[in-house]
PDB file of N, CA and C in Angstrom:
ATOM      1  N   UNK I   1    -216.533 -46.707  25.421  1.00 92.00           N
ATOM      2  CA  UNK I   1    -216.415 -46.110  26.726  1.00 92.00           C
ATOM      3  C   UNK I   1    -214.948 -45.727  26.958  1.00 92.00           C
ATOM      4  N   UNK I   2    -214.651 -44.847  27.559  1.00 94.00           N
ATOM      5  CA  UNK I   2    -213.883 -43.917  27.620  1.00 94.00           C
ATOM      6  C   UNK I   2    -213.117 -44.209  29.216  1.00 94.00           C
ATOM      7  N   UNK I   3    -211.889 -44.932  29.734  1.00 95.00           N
ATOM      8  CA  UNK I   3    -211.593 -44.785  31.164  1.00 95.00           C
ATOM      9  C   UNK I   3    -210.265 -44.260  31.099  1.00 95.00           C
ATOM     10  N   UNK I   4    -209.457 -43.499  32.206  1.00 96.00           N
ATOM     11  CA  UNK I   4    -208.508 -43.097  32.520  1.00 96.00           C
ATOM     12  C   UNK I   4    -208.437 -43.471  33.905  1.00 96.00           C
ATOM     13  N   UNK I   5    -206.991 -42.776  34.047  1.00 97.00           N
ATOM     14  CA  UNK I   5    -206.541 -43.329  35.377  1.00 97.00           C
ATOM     15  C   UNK I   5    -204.775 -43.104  35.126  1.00 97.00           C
ATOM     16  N   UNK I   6    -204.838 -43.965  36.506  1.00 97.00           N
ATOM     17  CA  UNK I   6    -202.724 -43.955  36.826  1.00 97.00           C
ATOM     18  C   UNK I   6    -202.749 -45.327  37.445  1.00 97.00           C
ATOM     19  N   UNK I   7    -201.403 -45.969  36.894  1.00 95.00           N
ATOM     20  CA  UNK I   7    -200.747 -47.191  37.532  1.00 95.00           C
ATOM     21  C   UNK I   7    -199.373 -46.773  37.785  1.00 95.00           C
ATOM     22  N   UNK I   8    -199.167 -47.118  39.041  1.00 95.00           N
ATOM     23  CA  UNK I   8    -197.678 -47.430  39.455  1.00 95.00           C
ATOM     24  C   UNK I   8    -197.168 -48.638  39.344  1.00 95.00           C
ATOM     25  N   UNK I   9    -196.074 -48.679  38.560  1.00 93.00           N
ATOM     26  CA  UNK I   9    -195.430 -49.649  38.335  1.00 93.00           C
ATOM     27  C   UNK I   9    -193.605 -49.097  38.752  1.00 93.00           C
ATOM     28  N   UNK I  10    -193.267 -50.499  38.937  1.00 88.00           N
ATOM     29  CA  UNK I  10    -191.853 -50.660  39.286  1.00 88.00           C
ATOM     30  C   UNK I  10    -191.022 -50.041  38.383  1.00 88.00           C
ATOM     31  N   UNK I  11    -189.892 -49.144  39.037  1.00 85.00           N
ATOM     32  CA  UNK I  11    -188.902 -48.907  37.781  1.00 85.00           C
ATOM     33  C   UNK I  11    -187.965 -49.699  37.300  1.00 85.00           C
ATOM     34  N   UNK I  12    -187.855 -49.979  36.315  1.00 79.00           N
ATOM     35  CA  UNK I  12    -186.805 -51.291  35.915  1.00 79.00           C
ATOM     36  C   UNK I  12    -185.297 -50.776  36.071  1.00 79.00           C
ATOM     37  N   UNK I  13    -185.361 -49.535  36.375  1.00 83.00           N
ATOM     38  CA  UNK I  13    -183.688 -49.810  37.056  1.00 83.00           C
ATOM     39  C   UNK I  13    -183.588 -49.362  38.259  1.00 83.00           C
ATOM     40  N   UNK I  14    -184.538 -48.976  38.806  1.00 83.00           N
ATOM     41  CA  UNK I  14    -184.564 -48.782  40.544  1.00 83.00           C
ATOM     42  C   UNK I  14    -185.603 -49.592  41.372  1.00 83.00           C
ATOM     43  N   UNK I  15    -185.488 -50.711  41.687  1.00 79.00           N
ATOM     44  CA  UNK I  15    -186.720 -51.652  42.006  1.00 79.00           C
ATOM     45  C   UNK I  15    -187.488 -51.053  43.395  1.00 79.00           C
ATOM     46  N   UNK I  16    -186.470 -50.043  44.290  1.00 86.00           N
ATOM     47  CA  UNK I  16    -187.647 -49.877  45.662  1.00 86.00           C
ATOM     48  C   UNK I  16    -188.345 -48.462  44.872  1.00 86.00           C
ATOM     49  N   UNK I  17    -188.151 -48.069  43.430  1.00 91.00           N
ATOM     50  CA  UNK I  17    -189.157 -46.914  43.133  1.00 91.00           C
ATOM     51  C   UNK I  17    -190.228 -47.404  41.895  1.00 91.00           C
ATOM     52  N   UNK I  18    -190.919 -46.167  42.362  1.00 93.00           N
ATOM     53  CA  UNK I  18    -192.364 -46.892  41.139  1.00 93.00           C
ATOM     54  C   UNK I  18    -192.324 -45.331  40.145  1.00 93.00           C
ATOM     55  N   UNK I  19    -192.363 -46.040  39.119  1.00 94.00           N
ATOM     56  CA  UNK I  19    -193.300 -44.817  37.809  1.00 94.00           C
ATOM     57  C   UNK I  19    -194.597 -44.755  38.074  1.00 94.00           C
ATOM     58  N   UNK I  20    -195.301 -43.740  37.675  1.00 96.00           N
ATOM     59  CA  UNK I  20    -196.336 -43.272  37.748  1.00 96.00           C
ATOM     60  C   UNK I  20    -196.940 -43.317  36.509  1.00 96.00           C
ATOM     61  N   UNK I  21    -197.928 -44.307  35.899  1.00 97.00           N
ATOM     62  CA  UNK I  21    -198.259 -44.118  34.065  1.00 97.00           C
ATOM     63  C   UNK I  21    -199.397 -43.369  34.264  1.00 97.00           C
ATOM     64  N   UNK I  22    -199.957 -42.445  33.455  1.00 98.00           N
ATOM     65  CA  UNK I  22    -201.250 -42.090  33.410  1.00 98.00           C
ATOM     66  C   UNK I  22    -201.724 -42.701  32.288  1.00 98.00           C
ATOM     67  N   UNK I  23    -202.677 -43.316  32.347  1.00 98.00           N
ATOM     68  CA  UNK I  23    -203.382 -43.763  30.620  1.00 98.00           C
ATOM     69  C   UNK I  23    -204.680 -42.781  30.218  1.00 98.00           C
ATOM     70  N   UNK I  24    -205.319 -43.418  29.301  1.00 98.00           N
ATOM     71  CA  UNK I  24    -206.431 -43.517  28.608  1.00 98.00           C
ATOM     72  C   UNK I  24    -206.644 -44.194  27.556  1.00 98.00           C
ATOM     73  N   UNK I  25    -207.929 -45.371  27.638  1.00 97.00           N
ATOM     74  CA  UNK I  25    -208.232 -46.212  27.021  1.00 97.00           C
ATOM     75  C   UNK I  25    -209.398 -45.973  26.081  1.00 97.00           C
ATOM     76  N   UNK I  26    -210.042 -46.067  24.811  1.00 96.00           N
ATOM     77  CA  UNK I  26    -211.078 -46.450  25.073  1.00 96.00           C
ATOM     78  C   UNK I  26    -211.499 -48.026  24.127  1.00 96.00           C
ATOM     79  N   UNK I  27    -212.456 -48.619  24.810  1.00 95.00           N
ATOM     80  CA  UNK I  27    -212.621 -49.784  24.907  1.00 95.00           C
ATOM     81  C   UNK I  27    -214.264 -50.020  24.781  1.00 95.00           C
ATOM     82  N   UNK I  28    -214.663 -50.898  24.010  1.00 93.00           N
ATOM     83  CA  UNK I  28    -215.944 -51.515  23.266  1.00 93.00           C
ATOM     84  C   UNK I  28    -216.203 -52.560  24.268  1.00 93.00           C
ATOM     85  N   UNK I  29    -217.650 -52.790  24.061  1.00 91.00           N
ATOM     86  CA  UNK I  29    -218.012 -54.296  24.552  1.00 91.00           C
ATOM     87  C   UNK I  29    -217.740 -55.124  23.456  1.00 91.00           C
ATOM     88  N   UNK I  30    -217.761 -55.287  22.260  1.00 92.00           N
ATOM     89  CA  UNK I  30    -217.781 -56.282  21.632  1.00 92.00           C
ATOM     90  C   UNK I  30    -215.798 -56.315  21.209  1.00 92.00           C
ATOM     91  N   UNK I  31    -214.993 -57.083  20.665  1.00 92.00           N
ATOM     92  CA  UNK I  31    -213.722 -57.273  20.113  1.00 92.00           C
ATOM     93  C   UNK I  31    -214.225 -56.816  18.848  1.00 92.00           C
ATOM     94  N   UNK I  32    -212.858 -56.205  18.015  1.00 92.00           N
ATOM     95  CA  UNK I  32    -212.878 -55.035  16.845  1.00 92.00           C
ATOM     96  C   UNK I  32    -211.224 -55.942  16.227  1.00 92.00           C
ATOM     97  N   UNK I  33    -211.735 -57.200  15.109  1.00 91.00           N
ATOM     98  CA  UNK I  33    -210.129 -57.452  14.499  1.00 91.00           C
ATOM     99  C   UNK I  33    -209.233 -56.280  13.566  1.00 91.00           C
ATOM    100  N   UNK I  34    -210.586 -55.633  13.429  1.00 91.00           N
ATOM    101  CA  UNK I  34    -209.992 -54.547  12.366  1.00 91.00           C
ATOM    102  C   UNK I  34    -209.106 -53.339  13.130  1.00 91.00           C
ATOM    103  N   UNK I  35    -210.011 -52.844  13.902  1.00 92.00           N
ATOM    104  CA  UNK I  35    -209.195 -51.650  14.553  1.00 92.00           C
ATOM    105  C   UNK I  35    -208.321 -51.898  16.165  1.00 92.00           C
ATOM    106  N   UNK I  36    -208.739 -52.633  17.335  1.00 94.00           N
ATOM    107  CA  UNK I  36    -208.635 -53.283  18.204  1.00 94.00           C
ATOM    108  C   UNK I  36    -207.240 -53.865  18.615  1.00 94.00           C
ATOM    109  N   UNK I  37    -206.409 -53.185  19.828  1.00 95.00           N
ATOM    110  CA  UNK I  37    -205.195 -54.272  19.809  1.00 95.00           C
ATOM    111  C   UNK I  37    -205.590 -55.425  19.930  1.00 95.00           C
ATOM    112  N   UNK I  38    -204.828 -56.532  19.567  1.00 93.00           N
ATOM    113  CA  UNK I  38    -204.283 -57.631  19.236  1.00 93.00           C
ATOM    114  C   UNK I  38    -206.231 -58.462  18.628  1.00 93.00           C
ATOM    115  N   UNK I  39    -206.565 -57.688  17.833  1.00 93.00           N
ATOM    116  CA  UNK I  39    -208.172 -57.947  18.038  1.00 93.00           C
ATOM    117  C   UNK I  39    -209.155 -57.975  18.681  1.00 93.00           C
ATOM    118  N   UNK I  40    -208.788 -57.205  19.723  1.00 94.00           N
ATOM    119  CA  UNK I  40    -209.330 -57.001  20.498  1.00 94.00           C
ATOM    120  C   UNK I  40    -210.915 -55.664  21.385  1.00 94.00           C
ATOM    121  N   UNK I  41    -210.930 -55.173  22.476  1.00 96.00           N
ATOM    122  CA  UNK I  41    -211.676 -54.629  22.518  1.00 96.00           C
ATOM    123  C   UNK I  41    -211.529 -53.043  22.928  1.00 96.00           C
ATOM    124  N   UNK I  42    -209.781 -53.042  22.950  1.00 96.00           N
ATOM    125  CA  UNK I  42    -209.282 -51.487  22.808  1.00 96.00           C
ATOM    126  C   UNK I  42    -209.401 -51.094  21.683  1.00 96.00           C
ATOM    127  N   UNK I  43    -209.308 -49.841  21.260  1.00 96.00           N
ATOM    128  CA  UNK I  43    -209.414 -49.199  19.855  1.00 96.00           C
ATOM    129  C   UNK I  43    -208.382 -47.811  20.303  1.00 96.00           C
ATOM    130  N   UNK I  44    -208.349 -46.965  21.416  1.00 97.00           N
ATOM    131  CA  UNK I  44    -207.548 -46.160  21.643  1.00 97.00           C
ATOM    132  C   UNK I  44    -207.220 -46.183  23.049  1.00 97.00           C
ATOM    133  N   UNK I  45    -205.253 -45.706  23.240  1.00 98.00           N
ATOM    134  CA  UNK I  45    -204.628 -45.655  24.172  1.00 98.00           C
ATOM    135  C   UNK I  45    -203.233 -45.092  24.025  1.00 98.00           C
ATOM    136  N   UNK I  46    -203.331 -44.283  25.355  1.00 98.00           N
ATOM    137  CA  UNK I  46    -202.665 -43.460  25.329  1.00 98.00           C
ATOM    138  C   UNK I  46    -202.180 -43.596  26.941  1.00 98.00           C
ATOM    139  N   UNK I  47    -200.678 -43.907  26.880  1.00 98.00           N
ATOM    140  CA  UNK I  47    -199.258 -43.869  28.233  1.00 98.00           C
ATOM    141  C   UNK I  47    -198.709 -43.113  28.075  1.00 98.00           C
ATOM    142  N   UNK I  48    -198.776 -41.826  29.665  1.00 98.00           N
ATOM    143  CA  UNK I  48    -197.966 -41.118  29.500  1.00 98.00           C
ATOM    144  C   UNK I  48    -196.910 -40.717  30.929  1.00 98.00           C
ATOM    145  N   UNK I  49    -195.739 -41.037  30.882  1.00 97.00           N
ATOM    146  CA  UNK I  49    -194.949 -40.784  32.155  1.00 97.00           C
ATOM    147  C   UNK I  49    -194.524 -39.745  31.941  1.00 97.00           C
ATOM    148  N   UNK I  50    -194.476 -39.019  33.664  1.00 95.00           N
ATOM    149  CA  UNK I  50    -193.754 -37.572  33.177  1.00 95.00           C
ATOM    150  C   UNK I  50    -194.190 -37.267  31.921  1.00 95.00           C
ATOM    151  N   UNK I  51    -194.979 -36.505  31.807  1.00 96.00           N
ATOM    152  CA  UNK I  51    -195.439 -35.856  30.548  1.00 96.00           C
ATOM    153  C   UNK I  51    -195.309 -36.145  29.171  1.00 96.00           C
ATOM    154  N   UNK I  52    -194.755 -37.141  29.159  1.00 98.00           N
ATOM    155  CA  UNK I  52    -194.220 -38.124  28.138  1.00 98.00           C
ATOM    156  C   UNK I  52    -194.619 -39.246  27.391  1.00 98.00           C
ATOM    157  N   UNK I  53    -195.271 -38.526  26.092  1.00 98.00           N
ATOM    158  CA  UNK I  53    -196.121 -39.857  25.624  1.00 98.00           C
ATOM    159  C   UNK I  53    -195.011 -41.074  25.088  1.00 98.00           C
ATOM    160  N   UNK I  54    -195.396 -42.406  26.175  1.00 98.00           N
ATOM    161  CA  UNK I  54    -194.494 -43.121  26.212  1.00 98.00           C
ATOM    162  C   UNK I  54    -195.532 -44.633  25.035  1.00 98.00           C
ATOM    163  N   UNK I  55    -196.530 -44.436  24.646  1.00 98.00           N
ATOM    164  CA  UNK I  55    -197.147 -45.459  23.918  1.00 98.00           C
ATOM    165  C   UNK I  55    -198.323 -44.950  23.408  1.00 98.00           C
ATOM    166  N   UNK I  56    -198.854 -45.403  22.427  1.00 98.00           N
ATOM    167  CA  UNK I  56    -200.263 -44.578  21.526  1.00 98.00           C
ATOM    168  C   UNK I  56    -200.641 -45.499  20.175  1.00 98.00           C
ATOM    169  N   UNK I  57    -201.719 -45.776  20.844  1.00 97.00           N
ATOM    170  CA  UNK I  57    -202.502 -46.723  20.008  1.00 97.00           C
ATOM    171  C   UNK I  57    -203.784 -45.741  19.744  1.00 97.00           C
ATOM    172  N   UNK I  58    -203.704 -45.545  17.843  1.00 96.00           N
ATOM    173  CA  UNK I  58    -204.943 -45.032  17.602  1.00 96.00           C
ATOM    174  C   UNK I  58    -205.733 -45.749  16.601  1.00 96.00           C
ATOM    175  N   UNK I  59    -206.212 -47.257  16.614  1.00 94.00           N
ATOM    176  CA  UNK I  59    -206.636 -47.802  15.196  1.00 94.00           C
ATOM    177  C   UNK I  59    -205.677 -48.330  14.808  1.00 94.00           C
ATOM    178  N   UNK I  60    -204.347 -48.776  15.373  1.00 95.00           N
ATOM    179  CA  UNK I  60    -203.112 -48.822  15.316  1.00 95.00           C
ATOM    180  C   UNK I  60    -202.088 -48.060  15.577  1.00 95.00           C
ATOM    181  N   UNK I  61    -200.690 -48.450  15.837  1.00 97.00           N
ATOM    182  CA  UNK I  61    -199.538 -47.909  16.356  1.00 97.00           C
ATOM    183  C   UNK I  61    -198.720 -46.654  15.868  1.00 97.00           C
ATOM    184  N   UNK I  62    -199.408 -45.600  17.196  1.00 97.00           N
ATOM    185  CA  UNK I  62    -199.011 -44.620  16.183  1.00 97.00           C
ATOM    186  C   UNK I  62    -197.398 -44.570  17.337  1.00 97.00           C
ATOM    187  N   UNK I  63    -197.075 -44.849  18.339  1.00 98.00           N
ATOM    188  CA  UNK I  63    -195.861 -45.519  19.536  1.00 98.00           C
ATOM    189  C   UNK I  63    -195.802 -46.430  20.254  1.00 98.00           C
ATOM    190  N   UNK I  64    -195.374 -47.463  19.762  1.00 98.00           N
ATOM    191  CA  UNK I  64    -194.990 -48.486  20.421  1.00 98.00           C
ATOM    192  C   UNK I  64    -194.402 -48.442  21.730  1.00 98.00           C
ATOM    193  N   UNK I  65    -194.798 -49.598  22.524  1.00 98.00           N
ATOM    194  CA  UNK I  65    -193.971 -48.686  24.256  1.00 98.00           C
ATOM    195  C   UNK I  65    -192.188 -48.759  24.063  1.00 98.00           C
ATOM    196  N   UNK I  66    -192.408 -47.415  24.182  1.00 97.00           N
ATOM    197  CA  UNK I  66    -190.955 -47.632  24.401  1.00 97.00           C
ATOM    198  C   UNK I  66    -190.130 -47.581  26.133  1.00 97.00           C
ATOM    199  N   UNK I  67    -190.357 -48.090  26.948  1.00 94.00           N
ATOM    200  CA  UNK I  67    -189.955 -48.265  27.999  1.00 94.00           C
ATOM    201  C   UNK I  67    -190.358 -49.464  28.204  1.00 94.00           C
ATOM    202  N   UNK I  68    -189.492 -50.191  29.120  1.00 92.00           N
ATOM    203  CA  UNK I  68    -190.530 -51.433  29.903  1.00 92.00           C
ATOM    204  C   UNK I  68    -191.441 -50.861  31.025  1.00 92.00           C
ATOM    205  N   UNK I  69    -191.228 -49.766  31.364  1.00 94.00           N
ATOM    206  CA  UNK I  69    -192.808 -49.358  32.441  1.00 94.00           C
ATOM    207  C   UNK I  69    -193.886 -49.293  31.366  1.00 94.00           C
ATOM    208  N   UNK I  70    -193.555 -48.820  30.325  1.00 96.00           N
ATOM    209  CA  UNK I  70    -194.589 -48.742  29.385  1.00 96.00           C
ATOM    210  C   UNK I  70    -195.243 -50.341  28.788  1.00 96.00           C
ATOM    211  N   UNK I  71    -194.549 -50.896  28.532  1.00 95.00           N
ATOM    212  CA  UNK I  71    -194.605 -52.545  28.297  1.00 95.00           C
ATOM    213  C   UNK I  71    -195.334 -52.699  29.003  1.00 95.00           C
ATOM    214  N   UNK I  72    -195.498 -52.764  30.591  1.00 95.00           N
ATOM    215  CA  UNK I  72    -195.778 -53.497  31.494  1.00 95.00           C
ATOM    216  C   UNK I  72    -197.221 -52.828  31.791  1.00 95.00           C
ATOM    217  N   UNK I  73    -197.440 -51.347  32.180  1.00 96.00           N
ATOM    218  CA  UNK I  73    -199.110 -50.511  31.832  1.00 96.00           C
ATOM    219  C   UNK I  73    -199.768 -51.251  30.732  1.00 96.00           C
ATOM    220  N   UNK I  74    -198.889 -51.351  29.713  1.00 96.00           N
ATOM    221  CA  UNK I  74    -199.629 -52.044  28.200  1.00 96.00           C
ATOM    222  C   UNK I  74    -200.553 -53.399  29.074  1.00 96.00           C
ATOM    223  N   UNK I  75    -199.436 -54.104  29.691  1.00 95.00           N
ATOM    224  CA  UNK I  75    -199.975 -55.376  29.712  1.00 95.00           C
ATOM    225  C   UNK I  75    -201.151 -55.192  30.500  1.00 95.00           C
ATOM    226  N   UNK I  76    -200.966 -54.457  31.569  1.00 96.00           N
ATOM    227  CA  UNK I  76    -201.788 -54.728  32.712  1.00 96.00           C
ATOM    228  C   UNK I  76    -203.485 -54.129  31.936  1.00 96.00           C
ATOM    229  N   UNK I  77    -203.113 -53.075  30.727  1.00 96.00           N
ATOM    230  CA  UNK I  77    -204.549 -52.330  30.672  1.00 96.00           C
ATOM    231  C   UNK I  77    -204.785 -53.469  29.834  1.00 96.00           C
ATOM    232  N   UNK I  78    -204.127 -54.685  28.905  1.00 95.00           N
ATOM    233  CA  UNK I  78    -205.035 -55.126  28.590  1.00 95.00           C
ATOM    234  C   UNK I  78    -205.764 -56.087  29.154  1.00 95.00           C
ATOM    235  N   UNK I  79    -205.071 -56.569  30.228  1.00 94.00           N
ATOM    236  CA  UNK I  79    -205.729 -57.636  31.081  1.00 94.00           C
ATOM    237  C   UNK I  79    -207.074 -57.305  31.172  1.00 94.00           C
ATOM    238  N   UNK I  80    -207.045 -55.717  31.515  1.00 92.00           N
ATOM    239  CA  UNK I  80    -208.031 -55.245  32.546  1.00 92.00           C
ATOM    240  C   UNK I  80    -209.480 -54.950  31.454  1.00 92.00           C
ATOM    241  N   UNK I  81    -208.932 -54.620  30.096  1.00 91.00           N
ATOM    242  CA  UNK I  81    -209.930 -54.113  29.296  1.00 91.00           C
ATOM    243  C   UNK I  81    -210.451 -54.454  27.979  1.00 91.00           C
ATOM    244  N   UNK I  82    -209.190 -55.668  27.384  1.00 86.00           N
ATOM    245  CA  UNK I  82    -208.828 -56.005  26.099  1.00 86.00           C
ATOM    246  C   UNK I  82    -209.702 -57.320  26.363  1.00 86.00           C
TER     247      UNK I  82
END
């Protein structure tokens, strides 16, 4: 299954402003050790600020987050989906 969306998160060097991430996940019912972050039940994802692919997981790392807004979308989508 296939979800998108946007999280605002805090900017780590301006704390009263927020980034805007757009994602897309997609995500299994069952956990995948083979393809799956951390073994999990993502298989693809994609962060992008400002037009900017800031992280990309396809079957593995094809960008690691490179921001901490990106870090922090990471975490939250996997709470939400992993």
């Amino acid at each position: 299954m296939w979800s998108e969306g946007t999280i605002s998160i805090p900017d780590a060097n301006v704390k009263a402003k927020t980034i805007i991430c757009h994602y897309w996940v997609k995500h299994y019912e069952e956990p995948s050790e083979e393809y799956g972050i951390n073994g999990g039940r993502i298989s693809k994802l994609t962060l992008k600020i400002n037009d900017k692919t800031v992280c990309n997981y396809d079957r593995g790392w094809d960008i690691h987050p490179t921001c901490k807004e990106a870090e922090m979308a990471l975490c939250i989508l996997l709470e939400n989906h992993n």
